[in-house]
Coordinates of C-alpha atoms and ligand atoms in Angstrom, one line a residue:
X218 CA 21.7 -12.4 17.8
X219 CA 25.1 -13.1 16.3
X220 CA 27.8 -10.9 17.9
X221 CA 30.1 -10.5 14.9
X222 CA 33.1 -8.1 14.9
X223 CA 31.2 -6.0 12.4
X224 CA 28.2 -5.5 14.7
X225 CA 27.2 -1.9 14.3
X226 CA 26.1 -0.4 17.6
X227 CA 25.4 3.2 16.6
X228 CA 22.6 3.5 14.0
X229 CA 21.8 6.9 12.4
X230 CA 18.4 7.2 10.7
X231 CA 18.4 10.3 8.4
X232 CA 14.8 11.5 7.8
X233 CA 11.8 11.8 10.1
X234 CA 8.9 11.0 7.8
X235 CA 6.7 7.9 8.4
X236 CA 9.5 5.7 7.1
X237 CA 12.0 7.1 9.5
X238 CA 9.8 6.9 12.6
X239 CA 8.5 3.4 11.7
X240 CA 12.2 2.2 11.3
X241 CA 13.1 3.9 14.6
X242 CA 10.3 2.2 16.4
X243 CA 11.1 -1.2 15.1
X244 CA 14.8 -0.9 15.8
X245 CA 14.5 0.5 19.3
X246 CA 11.8 -2.0 20.3
X247 CA 13.9 -5.0 19.4
X248 CA 17.5 -3.9 19.6
X249 CA 17.8 -1.3 22.4
X250 CA 18.2 -4.3 24.8
X251 CA 21.3 -5.4 22.8
X252 CA 23.0 -2.1 23.4
X253 CA 22.2 -0.5 20.0
X254 CA 22.0 3.3 20.1
X255 CA 19.4 4.6 17.6
X256 CA 19.5 8.3 16.6
X257 CA 17.1 9.9 14.2
X258 CA 18.1 13.1 12.4
X259 CA 15.5 15.1 10.5
X260 CA 15.4 18.5 8.9
X261 CA 12.6 20.9 9.9
X262 CA 13.3 23.2 6.9
X263 CA 12.7 20.3 4.4
X264 CA 9.8 18.7 6.2
X265 CA 8.0 15.5 5.3
X266 CA 5.9 14.6 2.2
X267 CA 2.8 14.6 4.4
X268 CA 0.6 12.2 2.3
X269 CA 0.3 8.5 2.7
X270 CA -3.0 7.9 4.5
X271 CA -3.9 4.4 3.5
X272 CA -2.4 1.1 4.5
X273 CA -2.5 -2.6 3.9
X274 CA -3.4 -5.1 6.7
X275 CA 0.3 -5.5 7.4
X276 CA 0.1 -2.3 9.4
X277 CA -1.8 -4.3 12.1
X278 CA 1.3 -6.5 12.4
X279 CA 3.5 -3.4 12.8
X280 CA 1.5 -2.1 15.9
X281 CA 1.2 -5.7 17.3
X282 CA 4.9 -6.1 17.0
X283 CA 5.8 -3.0 18.9
X284 CA 3.0 -3.8 21.4
X285 CA 0.7 -0.8 20.8
X286 CA -3.0 -1.3 20.9
X287 CA -5.5 0.3 18.5
X288 CA -7.0 2.3 21.5
X289 CA -3.5 3.7 22.1
X290 CA -2.7 5.0 18.7
X291 CA -5.8 5.3 16.5
X292 CA -7.6 8.2 18.3
X293 CA -4.3 10.2 18.2
X294 CA -3.9 9.8 14.5
X295 CA -7.6 10.4 13.4
X296 CA -7.4 6.9 12.2
X297 CA -10.3 4.8 10.7
X298 CA -10.7 1.2 9.7
X299 CA -10.3 0.1 6.1
X300 CA -12.2 -3.0 4.9
X301 CA -10.8 -2.7 1.3
X302 CA -10.6 -0.5 -1.8
X303 CA -13.4 0.2 -4.3
X304 CA -12.5 1.0 -7.9
X305 CA -15.2 2.7 -9.8
X306 CA -14.9 3.7 -13.5
X307 CA -11.8 1.8 -14.4
X308 CA -13.8 -0.6 -16.6
X309 CA -16.6 0.4 -18.9
X310 CA -17.9 -3.2 -19.4
X311 CA -21.6 -3.5 -18.5
X312 CA -22.0 -4.9 -15.0
X313 CA -18.3 -4.3 -14.2
X314 CA -18.1 -0.5 -14.0
X315 CA -16.9 -0.8 -10.4
X316 CA -15.3 -3.5 -8.3
X317 CA -14.0 -3.9 -4.8
X318 CA -10.7 -5.3 -3.7
X319 CA -11.5 -6.9 -0.3
X320 CA -9.3 -7.7 2.7
X321 CA -10.2 -11.3 3.7
X322 CA -9.2 -13.9 6.2
X323 CA -9.5 -17.7 6.7
X324 CA -13.1 -17.1 7.7
X325 CA -13.7 -16.3 4.0
X326 CA -12.5 -19.6 2.7
X327 CA -16.0 -20.8 1.8
X328 CA -17.0 -17.7 -0.2
X329 CA -13.6 -17.6 -1.8
X330 CA -13.9 -21.2 -3.1
X331 CA -17.4 -20.3 -4.4
X332 CA -16.0 -17.2 -6.1
X333 CA -13.1 -19.2 -7.7
X334 CA -15.5 -21.8 -9.0
X335 CA -17.9 -19.3 -10.6
X336 CA -15.1 -17.1 -12.0
X337 CA -13.4 -20.1 -13.5
X338 CA -16.7 -21.2 -15.2
X339 CA -17.3 -17.6 -16.5
X340 CA -13.8 -17.5 -17.9
X341 CA -14.6 -20.7 -19.8
X342 CA -17.5 -18.7 -21.3
X343 CA -20.3 -20.1 -19.3
X344 CA -23.1 -17.8 -18.1
X345 CA -22.4 -17.7 -14.4
X346 CA -22.4 -14.8 -12.0
X347 CA -18.8 -14.0 -11.2
X348 CA -18.6 -10.4 -9.9
X349 CA -16.3 -10.5 -6.8
X350 CA -18.4 -7.9 -4.9
X351 CA -21.1 -10.5 -4.3
X352 CA -18.9 -12.9 -2.5
X353 CA -17.0 -11.0 0.2
X354 CA -18.3 -9.9 3.5
X355 CA -15.8 -7.1 3.6
X356 CA -17.5 -5.5 0.6
X357 CA -20.9 -5.5 2.3
X358 CA -19.3 -4.1 5.5
X359 CA -17.9 -1.2 3.5
X360 CA -21.2 -0.7 1.7
X361 CA -22.9 -0.3 5.0
X362 CA -20.2 1.7 6.7
X363 CA -19.5 -0.8 9.3
X364 CA -16.3 -1.6 11.2
X365 CA -14.5 -4.9 10.6
X366 CA -14.9 -5.8 14.3
X367 CA -17.2 -8.8 14.6
X368 CA -18.8 -9.8 17.8
X369 CA -17.8 -13.1 19.3
X370 CA -21.1 -14.8 18.3
X371 CA -20.2 -14.5 14.7
X372 CA -17.3 -16.9 14.9
X373 CA -15.7 -14.7 12.2
X374 CA -12.2 -13.3 12.1
X375 CA -11.9 -10.2 9.9
X376 CA -8.7 -8.9 8.3
X377 CA -8.5 -5.2 7.7
X378 CA -6.2 -2.2 7.4
X379 CA -6.3 1.5 8.5
X380 CA -6.5 5.0 7.2
X381 CA -4.7 7.7 9.3
X382 CA -3.3 11.2 9.2
X383 CA 0.3 11.0 7.8
X384 CA 1.7 13.8 10.0
X385 CA -0.1 12.6 13.2
X386 CA 1.2 9.0 12.8
X387 CA 4.7 10.4 12.6
X388 CA 4.2 12.4 15.7
X389 CA 2.8 9.5 17.6
X390 CA 5.7 7.2 16.6
X391 CA 8.2 10.0 17.5
X392 CA 6.8 10.3 21.0
X393 CA 6.7 6.5 21.4
X394 CA 10.2 6.0 20.1
X395 CA 11.9 8.8 21.9
X396 CA 10.3 7.7 25.2
X397 CA 12.0 4.3 24.6
X398 CA 15.5 5.7 24.0
X399 CA 15.7 7.0 20.4
X400 CA 17.8 10.1 20.3
X401 CA 16.2 12.8 18.2
X402 CA 18.1 15.5 16.4
X403 CA 16.7 18.3 14.3
X404 CA 19.2 19.5 11.6
X405 CA 19.8 19.5 7.9
X406 CA 22.5 17.4 6.4
X407 CA 24.7 19.5 4.1
X408 CA 27.5 16.9 3.6
X409 CA 27.9 13.2 3.8
X410 CA 31.4 11.9 4.7
X411 CA 32.7 8.6 3.3
X412 CA 35.5 6.4 4.6
X413 CA 38.3 5.4 2.3
X414 CA 36.8 2.0 1.8
X415 CA 33.5 3.6 0.5
X416 CA 31.4 3.1 3.6
X417 CA 29.5 6.1 5.0
X418 CA 31.4 7.6 8.0
X419 CA 28.9 10.4 9.0
X420 CA 26.9 13.4 8.1
X421 CA 27.5 17.1 8.7
X422 CA 24.9 19.5 9.8
X423 CA 25.1 23.2 10.7
X424 CA 23.1 22.6 13.9
X425 CA 25.0 19.6 15.3
X426 CA 28.4 19.5 13.5
X427 CA 29.5 16.0 12.6
X428 CA 27.2 13.2 13.4
X429 CA 28.9 9.8 13.0
X430 CA 27.6 6.3 13.2
X431 CA 28.4 2.7 12.3
X432 CA 25.2 2.1 10.3
X433 CA 23.0 4.5 8.4
X434 CA 19.3 4.3 7.4
X435 CA 18.4 6.5 4.5
X436 CA 14.9 7.8 5.1
X437 CA 15.4 11.1 3.3
X438 CA 12.4 10.6 1.0
X439 CA 12.7 11.3 -2.7
X440 CA 16.0 13.2 -2.0
X441 CA 17.6 9.7 -1.6
X442 CA 20.6 11.5 0.0
X443 CA 22.6 8.5 1.1
X444 CA 21.7 5.6 -1.2
X445 CA 21.3 7.7 -4.3
X446 CA 23.4 10.9 -4.1
X447 CA 26.2 9.5 -1.9
X448 CA 26.5 5.8 -2.8
X449 CA 25.3 6.3 -6.3
X450 CA 23.1 3.3 -6.4
X451 CA 21.3 3.4 -9.8
X452 CA 17.5 4.0 -9.8
X453 CA 15.3 1.8 -12.0
X454 CA 12.2 3.7 -13.1
X455 CA 8.9 1.9 -13.7
X456 CA 7.8 4.5 -16.3
X457 CA 7.1 2.1 -19.1
X458 CA 4.4 0.4 -17.0
X459 CA 3.3 3.2 -14.7
X460 CA 3.4 6.6 -16.1
X461 CA 1.8 8.7 -13.4
X462 CA 4.3 11.1 -12.0
X463 CA 2.3 13.7 -10.2
X464 CA -0.5 14.2 -7.7
X465 CA -2.7 17.0 -6.4
X466 CA -4.3 16.7 -3.0
X467 CA -6.9 18.6 -1.0
X468 CA -9.2 17.8 1.9
X469 CA -13.0 17.9 2.1
X470 CA -15.4 17.8 5.0
X471 CA -17.0 14.5 6.1
X472 CA -20.6 13.6 5.2
X473 CA -23.3 15.7 6.9
X474 CA -25.2 12.6 8.1
X475 CA -22.3 11.8 10.5
X476 CA -21.6 8.4 9.1
X477 CA -18.1 7.3 8.1
X478 CA -17.0 5.0 5.3
X479 CA -14.7 2.1 6.0
X480 CA -13.2 1.8 2.6
X481 CA -10.8 3.7 0.3
X482 CA -12.5 4.9 -2.9
X483 CA -10.1 5.0 -6.0
X484 CA -12.1 6.4 -8.8
X485 CA -10.7 6.7 -12.3
X486 CA -10.7 10.2 -13.8
X487 CA -9.6 11.4 -17.3
X488 CA -5.9 11.2 -16.8
X489 CA -5.4 9.0 -13.7
X490 CA -7.5 8.4 -10.6
X491 CA -8.5 10.1 -7.4
X492 CA -8.3 8.6 -3.9
X493 CA -10.9 9.4 -1.2
X494 CA -9.8 8.4 2.2
X495 CA -12.0 8.9 5.3
X496 CA -10.3 10.1 8.5
X497 CA -12.3 10.9 11.7
X498 CA -12.1 14.6 11.0
X499 CA -12.0 15.0 7.2
X500 CA -11.7 13.2 3.9
X501 CA -8.3 13.2 2.2
X502 CA -8.5 13.4 -1.6
X503 CA -5.8 13.3 -4.2
X504 CA -5.7 13.0 -8.0
X505 CA -2.8 10.9 -9.2
X506 CA -2.0 11.7 -12.9
X507 CA 0.6 11.8 -15.6
X508 CA 2.0 15.2 -16.4
X509 CA 2.6 14.1 -20.0
X510 CA -1.2 14.1 -20.6
X511 CA -2.5 16.9 -18.4
X512 CA -0.9 19.9 -16.8
X513 CA -1.0 20.8 -13.2
X514 CA -3.7 23.5 -13.4
X515 CA -6.0 21.3 -15.5
X516 CA -5.5 18.4 -13.1
X517 CA -6.4 20.6 -10.2
X518 CA -9.5 21.9 -12.0
X519 CA -10.7 18.3 -12.7
X520 CA -10.1 17.4 -9.1
X521 CA -12.0 20.5 -7.8
X522 CA -14.8 19.7 -10.2
X523 CA -15.0 16.1 -9.0
X524 CA -15.1 17.2 -5.4
X525 CA -17.5 20.1 -5.9
X526 CA -14.7 22.6 -4.9
X527 CA -14.5 24.7 -8.0
X528 CA -15.2 28.0 -6.2
X529 CA -13.7 26.9 -2.9
X530 CA -10.7 28.7 -1.4
X531 CA -9.4 25.3 0.0
X532 CA -5.7 25.0 -1.0
X533 CA -4.4 22.3 -3.2
X534 CA -1.0 20.6 -2.6
X535 CA 0.9 19.6 -5.8
X536 CA 3.4 16.7 -5.6
X537 CA 5.8 15.1 -7.9
X538 CA 6.4 11.3 -7.6
X539 CA 9.6 9.3 -8.5
X540 CA 8.2 5.9 -9.4
X541 CA 10.5 3.0 -9.5
X542 CA 13.1 1.5 -7.1
X543 CA 16.9 1.6 -6.4
X544 CA 18.8 -1.5 -7.7
X545 CA 19.7 -2.4 -4.2
X546 CA 18.3 -1.1 -0.9
X547 CA 21.1 -2.3 1.3
X548 CA 24.6 -1.3 0.1
X549 CA 27.6 -1.2 2.4
X550 CA 26.6 0.2 5.8
X551 CA 23.5 1.9 4.5
X552 CA 19.9 0.6 4.2
X553 CA 17.4 2.8 2.3
X554 CA 13.8 2.7 3.5
X555 CA 10.7 4.4 2.2
X556 CA 10.6 6.9 -0.6
X557 CA 14.4 7.0 -0.6
X558 CA 14.5 3.3 -1.8
X559 CA 11.6 3.6 -4.2
X560 CA 7.9 4.2 -4.7
X561 CA 5.0 2.6 -6.6
X562 CA 2.1 5.0 -7.1
X563 CA -0.4 4.7 -4.2
X564 CA -3.2 2.8 -5.9
X565 CA -2.9 -0.1 -3.5
X566 CA -1.4 1.9 -0.6
X567 CA 1.6 -0.4 -0.4
X568 CA 4.4 2.0 0.5
X569 CA 4.4 1.5 4.3
X570 CA 4.0 -2.2 3.8
X571 CA 7.3 -2.2 1.9
X572 CA 8.9 -0.1 4.7
X573 CA 7.9 -2.7 7.2
X574 CA 9.1 -5.6 5.0
X575 CA 12.4 -3.9 4.3
X576 CA 13.2 -3.2 8.0
X577 CA 11.9 -6.7 9.0
X578 CA 14.1 -8.5 6.5
X579 CA 17.1 -6.4 7.3
X580 CA 16.7 -7.0 11.0
X581 CA 16.2 -10.8 10.6
X582 CA 19.3 -11.2 8.4
X583 CA 21.4 -8.8 10.4
X584 CA 20.6 -10.8 13.6
X585 CA 21.7 -14.0 11.8
X586 CA 24.9 -12.8 10.3
X587 CA 25.8 -9.1 10.7
X588 CA 27.1 -7.6 7.4
X589 CA 27.7 -10.8 5.5
X590 CA 27.5 -10.2 1.8
X591 CA 25.4 -13.3 1.3
X592 CA 22.7 -11.9 3.6
X593 CA 22.8 -8.5 2.1
X594 CA 22.3 -10.0 -1.4
X595 CA 19.4 -12.0 -0.1
X596 CA 17.7 -9.0 1.5
X597 CA 18.1 -7.0 -1.7
X598 CA 16.7 -9.7 -3.9
X599 CA 13.7 -10.1 -1.7
X600 CA 13.0 -6.4 -1.5
X601 CA 13.3 -6.2 -5.3
X602 CA 10.8 -9.0 -5.7
X603 CA 8.3 -7.2 -3.5
X604 CA 8.7 -4.0 -5.4
X605 CA 8.4 -5.7 -8.8
X606 CA 5.5 -7.9 -7.6
X607 CA 3.5 -4.9 -6.4
X608 CA 4.3 -3.0 -9.6
X609 CA 2.9 -5.9 -11.6
X610 CA -0.4 -5.9 -9.7
X611 CA -0.8 -2.2 -9.8
X612 CA 0.0 -2.1 -13.5
X613 CA -2.7 -4.7 -14.1
X614 CA -5.4 -2.1 -13.2
X615 CA -4.1 0.0 -16.1
X616 CA -3.6 -2.9 -18.5
X617 CA -7.1 -4.1 -18.0
X618 CA -8.9 -0.7 -18.2
X619 CA -11.4 -0.5 -21.0
X620 CA -11.8 3.3 -21.2
X621 CA -11.3 5.1 -24.4
X622 CA -12.3 8.6 -23.4
X623 CA -8.7 9.9 -23.5
X624 CA -5.4 9.0 -25.1
X625 CA -4.1 8.4 -21.5
X626 CA -6.3 5.4 -21.0
X627 CA -5.8 4.0 -24.4
X628 CA -2.1 4.2 -24.0
X629 CA -2.2 2.8 -20.5
X630 CA -3.8 -0.3 -22.0
X631 CA -2.2 -0.5 -25.5
X632 CA 1.2 1.2 -25.3
X633 CA 2.5 -0.6 -22.3
X634 CA 4.5 -3.8 -22.4
X635 CA 3.2 -6.9 -20.6
X636 CA 5.5 -8.2 -18.0
X637 CA 6.3 -11.9 -18.4
X638 CA 4.3 -12.8 -15.2
X639 CA 1.2 -10.9 -16.3
X640 CA 1.5 -12.3 -19.8
X641 CA 1.3 -15.8 -18.5
X642 CA -1.6 -15.0 -16.1
X643 CA -3.6 -13.4 -18.9
X644 CA -2.9 -16.3 -21.3
X645 CA -4.1 -18.9 -18.8
X646 CA -7.2 -16.8 -17.7
X647 CA -8.2 -15.9 -21.3
X648 CA -8.2 -19.6 -22.4
X649 CA -10.2 -20.5 -19.2
X650 CA -7.2 -22.5 -17.9
X651 CA -6.2 -23.3 -14.4
X652 CA -5.2 -19.9 -13.0
X653 CA -4.7 -21.2 -9.5
X654 CA -1.9 -23.5 -10.6
X655 CA -0.3 -20.8 -12.7
X656 CA -0.3 -18.4 -9.7
X657 CA 1.1 -21.1 -7.5
X658 CA 3.9 -21.6 -10.0
X659 CA 4.7 -17.9 -9.7
X660 CA 4.4 -17.8 -5.9
X661 CA 8.0 -16.7 -5.4
X662 CA 7.4 -13.7 -7.6
X663 CA 4.0 -12.7 -6.5
X664 CA 3.1 -10.4 -3.6
X665 CA -0.7 -10.6 -4.1
X666 CA -2.7 -13.7 -3.3
X667 CA -4.6 -15.7 -5.9
X668 CA -7.8 -14.1 -4.4
X669 CA -6.6 -10.6 -5.3
X670 CA -5.8 -11.8 -8.8
X671 CA -9.2 -13.4 -9.3
X672 CA -10.8 -10.2 -8.0
X673 CA -9.1 -7.9 -10.4
X674 CA -9.5 -10.1 -13.5
X675 CA -13.2 -10.9 -12.7
X676 CA -13.9 -7.4 -11.2
X677 CA -12.8 -5.6 -14.3
X678 CA -14.9 -7.9 -16.4
X679 CA -12.2 -9.6 -18.4
X680 CA -14.4 -12.4 -19.7
X681 CA -15.4 -13.7 -23.1
X682 CA -18.6 -12.2 -24.5
X683 CA -21.8 -14.1 -25.2
X684 CA -21.4 -16.9 -22.7
X685 CA -23.3 -20.1 -23.1
X686 CA -25.5 -22.0 -20.6
X687 CA -23.6 -24.1 -18.1
X688 CA -24.2 -27.8 -18.2
X689 CA -26.5 -29.2 -15.4
X690 CA -23.8 -31.2 -13.8
X691 CA -21.4 -28.4 -12.9
X692 CA -21.6 -26.7 -9.5
X693 CA -22.7 -23.1 -9.7
X694 CA -23.0 -20.8 -6.7
X695 CA -26.1 -18.6 -6.9
X696 CA -25.5 -14.9 -6.2
X697 CA -28.8 -14.6 -4.2
X698 CA -27.5 -17.2 -1.8
X699 CA -24.1 -15.6 -1.5
X700 CA -25.7 -12.3 -0.8
X701 CA -28.0 -13.8 1.8
X702 CA -25.1 -15.3 3.6
X703 CA -23.0 -12.1 3.6
X704 CA -25.9 -9.9 4.5
X705 CA -26.8 -12.3 7.3
X706 CA -23.3 -11.7 8.8
X707 CA -23.7 -7.9 8.9
X708 CA -25.7 -7.9 12.2
X709 CA -22.4 -9.0 13.9
X710 CA -20.5 -5.9 12.9
X711 CA -20.8 -2.4 14.6
X712 CA -21.4 0.9 12.8
X713 CA -17.9 2.3 11.9
X714 CA -18.4 5.6 13.7
X715 CA -19.6 4.0 16.9
X716 CA -16.8 1.5 16.9
X717 CA -14.3 4.4 16.7
X718 CA -16.1 6.3 19.5
X719 CA -15.8 3.2 21.7
X720 CA -12.1 3.0 21.0
X721 CA -11.7 6.6 22.1
X722 CA -13.5 5.9 25.3
X723 CA -11.3 2.8 25.9
X724 CA -8.2 5.0 25.5
X725 CA -9.6 7.7 27.9
X726 CA -10.5 5.1 30.6
Ligands
FAD1067 C1 0.7 11.2 -3.7 C2 1.1 10.2 -2.8 C3 0.2 9.4 -2.1 C4 0.6 8.4 -1.2 N1 -0.3 7.6 -0.6 C5 0.2 6.6 0.2 C6 -0.8 5.7 0.8 O1 -2.0 5.8 0.7 N2 -0.2 4.6 1.5 C7 1.1 4.5 1.7 O2 1.5 3.5 2.4 N3 2.0 5.4 1.2 C8 1.5 6.4 0.4 N4 2.4 7.2 -0.1 C9 3.8 7.1 0.2 C10 4.0 7.7 1.6 O3 3.7 9.0 1.6 C11 5.5 7.5 2.0 O4 5.9 6.2 1.8 C12 5.6 7.8 3.5 O5 5.1 9.0 3.9 C13 7.1 7.7 3.9 O6 7.8 8.8 3.4 P1 9.3 8.9 3.8 O7 9.4 8.9 5.2 O8 10.1 7.9 3.0 O9 9.7 10.3 3.2 P2 9.3 11.8 3.7 O10 8.0 11.9 4.3 O11 9.5 12.7 2.5 O12 10.4 12.2 4.7 C14 11.7 12.5 4.4 C15 12.5 13.0 5.6 O13 13.8 13.2 5.3 C16 14.2 14.4 5.8 N5 15.3 14.9 5.0 C17 15.4 15.0 3.6 N6 16.6 15.6 3.3 C18 17.3 15.8 4.4 C19 18.5 16.4 4.8 N7 19.3 16.9 3.8 N8 18.9 16.5 6.1 C20 18.1 16.0 7.1 N9 16.9 15.5 6.8 C21 16.5 15.4 5.5 C22 13.0 15.3 5.7 O14 13.0 16.4 6.5 C23 11.9 14.3 6.2 O15 11.9 14.2 7.6 C24 2.0 8.2 -1.0 C25 3.0 9.1 -1.6 C26 2.5 10.0 -2.5 C27 3.6 10.9 -3.2

């Protein structure tokens, strides 16, 4: 690590939500040995947002990095495995009313090539089966409620993510981080002090008086206390593409037969979509909607109706969302992480992935050059590309929807501007061109892999109508064979519930 004169040894994280505690864990794990002191200050009167139960596969890298095994953390957080996300009712096209966004690994290379081949032929208006669900083992695993933990005989390596309780994961990381030296203060910041040069000097709290530091991490959630309210970094809303600004959430009991899904369900409703996330003790459900199209009470009623809870006393939690990002996440001696830096609605459960990326990139660059403006600019540019890349992909779900039951869905498709990246992708796809080359040419601006792009375009049925017969000499993969291959692999994967029980026993041993 470069030992520059500007090295900041005292780091204050303000905010103890998942973002704050993930940041604390990463910092203390790698930097405590270099003499850094990490303090986390959180307000018990304000509390945390308390949602955020789905992840991407990157979360595995987080726990690997800090050296915590699944048996150590998952049972404490009521965590389950996530093979992918299923999207029913976004498309009305016959045969495409639902599709599944899988997690995949190098072991899926063969099926992926087969899927690309068939999807490319179908996009050239040839009558070939190209629904992504047929090609990915992950989809079959989720369909049978199995865990993505193959036995050794399979020779298969699965990629996957997790679901977990948002409050319990924060508690787990709090215990883990404080045991390794993170100082924990409970207090509410009522003033932020700034040096003459504009850097942040410290924060004031009634409970602890002045708390000073050399470097600050803003994890204050949507309050954005340091980066937004103190340093006045402008916020760029994503409203023209993503107009959901609210959510209502409530739990439901697990299925009576004792089985446990290993996927997130993201079903489109009249004015948005509802997530259904399985934990080991309950389902988390939440309707993400636009308040311009439906009011809070009607949204709650639609969610209750969907969940069969119309007459249930179970309480609903209503939330507002600020969707967009700050222009720069690292400004002066302050890095914003989590909801304080920005948020893209949770359709692909990407928020904690961006937390990880932000802290990772900051640490890498800081280790190389301290506070050099060049590195700060580089980190900011990369974070913005990630936000904008995720926004583009999430927006594509709305742009490709074919529902016409409400003005909401019509406007989501027709009254939203194409981003330049999506415009090029759709142009190439719609003319049956070489999508892979197009995506490769956009690699620097893309967060999602070509496989994810093929899945969404094919899965939502964006194909020409009335396809013709393919010529004899083109290679076509038959769905029955793909199904047979994937179904043949299922014997190597355990039942999801049983796999989690085994994890619990391993932890207890
Ligand atoms: C509806 C919804 C669904 C979501 N689903 C997902 C998902 O599936 N997957 C995913 O990855 N993410 C999801 N997210 C995002 C996820 O919830 C957050 O990214 C994550 O919880 C981190 O939040 P945070 O720590 O940034 O903020 P918060 O949890 O809001 O924490 C803010 C912290 O700052 C503290 N604070 C605020 N002001 C002060 C002050 N003045 N003084 C002291 N402390 C202060 C608070 O007390 C709290 O500790 C979802 C978000 C929403 C709104």
